[in-house]
Amino acid sequence: MSTSERRRIHRCACATCQQHPYSLMAQQHKAINRVLASLDEKNRRRCVGLLAIQWGSRSISLLSRITGLSRTTIHRGKHELEHPDARERGRVRAPGAGRLPVEKNNPALLRR
Ligand SMILES: [Zn+2]
């Protein structure tokens, strides 16, 4: 993995990690975030979606606090695992998702 691909490891914001940073639970949350930092966007979303399936749907707010991913993203990852869709296989983002190409944001670049 190159330096540009390396993602910062999210620090869990749950009450346990704040009050007992050396507890077993805090270590587990750190381990989850270390794994997530090594994944691309799609696999990060699906990995947390898998945890949501295993921990139950009431865990989504907690997982959001632990991982820093939005509840919407976690729901989407969970949905993608429960309803695999051939259209999305092999893609990191849905067609049309993400930032605009730089040429579209700054047409002056094309005139040089
Ligand atoms: Zn935590």
Short mmCIF file of C-alpha atoms and ligand atoms in Angstrom, two decimals:
data_model
loop_
_atom_site.label_atom_id
_atom_site.label_comp_id
_atom_site.label_asym_id
_atom_site.label_seq_id
_atom_site.Cartn_x
_atom_site.Cartn_y
_atom_site.Cartn_z
CA MET A 1 0.00 0.00 0.00
CA SER A 2 1.44 3.37 -0.98
CA THR A 3 1.52 6.35 1.36
CA SER A 4 -1.27 8.08 -0.57
CA GLU A 5 -3.56 5.04 -0.16
CA ARG A 6 -2.93 4.74 3.57
CA ARG A 7 -5.92 5.93 5.56
CA ARG A 8 -5.72 7.45 9.02
CA ILE A 9 -6.92 5.07 11.74
CA HIS A 10 -10.18 6.39 13.17
CA ARG A 11 -10.26 6.86 16.95
CA CYS A 12 -13.40 5.42 18.52
CA ALA A 13 -15.67 7.98 20.19
CA CYS A 14 -17.62 5.57 22.42
CA ALA A 15 -17.88 6.20 26.17
CA THR A 16 -15.88 3.07 27.05
CA CYS A 17 -12.91 4.11 24.89
CA GLN A 18 -13.02 7.61 26.41
CA GLN A 19 -13.21 6.42 30.04
CA HIS A 20 -11.25 3.13 29.86
CA PRO A 21 -8.84 3.39 26.92
CA TYR A 22 -6.90 0.26 27.97
CA SER A 23 -9.96 -1.99 28.45
CA LEU A 24 -10.59 -5.10 26.36
CA MET A 25 -13.49 -3.35 24.61
CA ALA A 26 -11.31 -0.35 23.72
CA GLN A 27 -8.70 -2.74 22.30
CA GLN A 28 -11.39 -4.47 20.21
CA HIS A 29 -12.61 -1.11 18.85
CA LYS A 30 -9.02 -0.15 17.96
CA ALA A 31 -8.56 -3.48 16.17
CA ILE A 32 -11.75 -2.93 14.14
CA ASN A 33 -10.53 0.53 13.10
CA ARG A 34 -7.05 -0.76 12.20
CA VAL A 35 -8.63 -3.34 9.85
CA LEU A 36 -10.99 -0.74 8.35
CA ALA A 37 -8.09 1.65 7.65
CA SER A 38 -6.54 -1.01 5.40
CA LEU A 39 -9.68 -1.46 3.26
CA ASP A 40 -11.07 0.50 0.32
CA GLU A 41 -14.37 2.36 0.63
CA LYS A 42 -16.59 -0.54 -0.54
CA ASN A 43 -14.97 -3.17 1.65
CA ARG A 44 -14.91 -0.83 4.66
CA ARG A 45 -18.66 -0.30 4.25
CA ARG A 46 -19.32 -4.03 3.83
CA CYS A 47 -17.07 -5.03 6.74
CA VAL A 48 -19.02 -2.72 9.09
CA GLY A 49 -22.25 -3.96 7.44
CA LEU A 50 -21.21 -7.50 8.40
CA LEU A 51 -20.64 -6.40 12.00
CA ALA A 52 -24.11 -4.77 11.97
CA ILE A 53 -25.64 -8.07 10.82
CA GLN A 54 -23.74 -10.02 13.50
CA TRP A 55 -24.35 -7.52 16.33
CA GLY A 56 -27.98 -6.84 15.36
CA SER A 57 -29.65 -3.84 13.74
CA ARG A 58 -29.70 -1.91 17.06
CA SER A 59 -25.88 -1.80 16.90
CA ILE A 60 -25.72 0.61 13.95
CA SER A 61 -25.46 3.77 16.10
CA LEU A 62 -22.71 2.14 18.19
CA LEU A 63 -20.86 1.00 15.06
CA SER A 64 -21.12 4.54 13.70
CA ARG A 65 -19.52 5.87 16.91
CA ILE A 66 -16.79 3.20 16.84
CA THR A 67 -15.88 3.48 13.15
CA GLY A 68 -16.80 7.07 12.25
CA LEU A 69 -18.85 5.81 9.28
CA SER A 70 -22.32 7.32 8.93
CA ARG A 71 -25.39 5.28 9.83
CA THR A 72 -26.45 5.56 6.17
CA THR A 73 -23.16 4.04 5.00
CA ILE A 74 -23.45 1.18 7.50
CA HIS A 75 -27.08 0.51 6.43
CA ARG A 76 -25.88 0.47 2.82
CA GLY A 77 -23.06 -1.99 3.59
CA LYS A 78 -25.51 -4.24 5.44
CA HIS A 79 -27.99 -4.02 2.55
CA GLU A 80 -25.28 -4.86 0.00
CA LEU A 81 -24.41 -8.03 1.90
CA GLU A 82 -28.04 -9.06 2.35
CA HIS A 83 -28.98 -8.30 -1.29
CA PRO A 84 -25.95 -8.86 -3.52
CA ASP A 85 -26.47 -6.99 -6.78
CA ALA A 86 -24.60 -8.02 -9.94
CA ARG A 87 -24.52 -4.36 -11.09
CA GLU A 88 -22.23 -3.32 -8.22
CA ARG A 89 -19.81 -6.27 -8.30
CA GLY A 90 -16.26 -5.10 -8.85
CA ARG A 91 -17.07 -1.40 -8.35
CA VAL A 92 -15.93 0.61 -5.34
CA ARG A 93 -18.56 3.33 -5.86
CA ALA A 94 -21.92 3.40 -7.59
CA PRO A 95 -21.84 4.81 -11.13
CA GLY A 96 -21.77 8.62 -10.97
CA ALA A 97 -20.85 8.70 -7.25
CA GLY A 98 -17.90 10.68 -5.91
CA ARG A 99 -16.41 14.06 -6.70
CA LEU A 100 -16.72 15.77 -10.08
CA PRO A 101 -13.70 15.39 -12.35
CA VAL A 102 -11.26 18.25 -11.78
CA GLU A 103 -11.82 19.49 -15.37
CA LYS A 104 -15.53 19.90 -14.64
CA ASN A 105 -14.90 21.80 -11.40
CA ASN A 106 -12.31 24.07 -12.97
CA PRO A 107 -12.85 24.42 -16.76
CA ALA A 108 -9.95 26.93 -16.89
CA LEU A 109 -7.58 23.93 -16.66
CA LEU A 110 -8.63 22.78 -20.16
CA ARG A 111 -7.93 26.18 -21.74
CA ARG A 112 -4.19 26.14 -20.90
ZN ZN B 1 -14.92 2.40 21.59
#
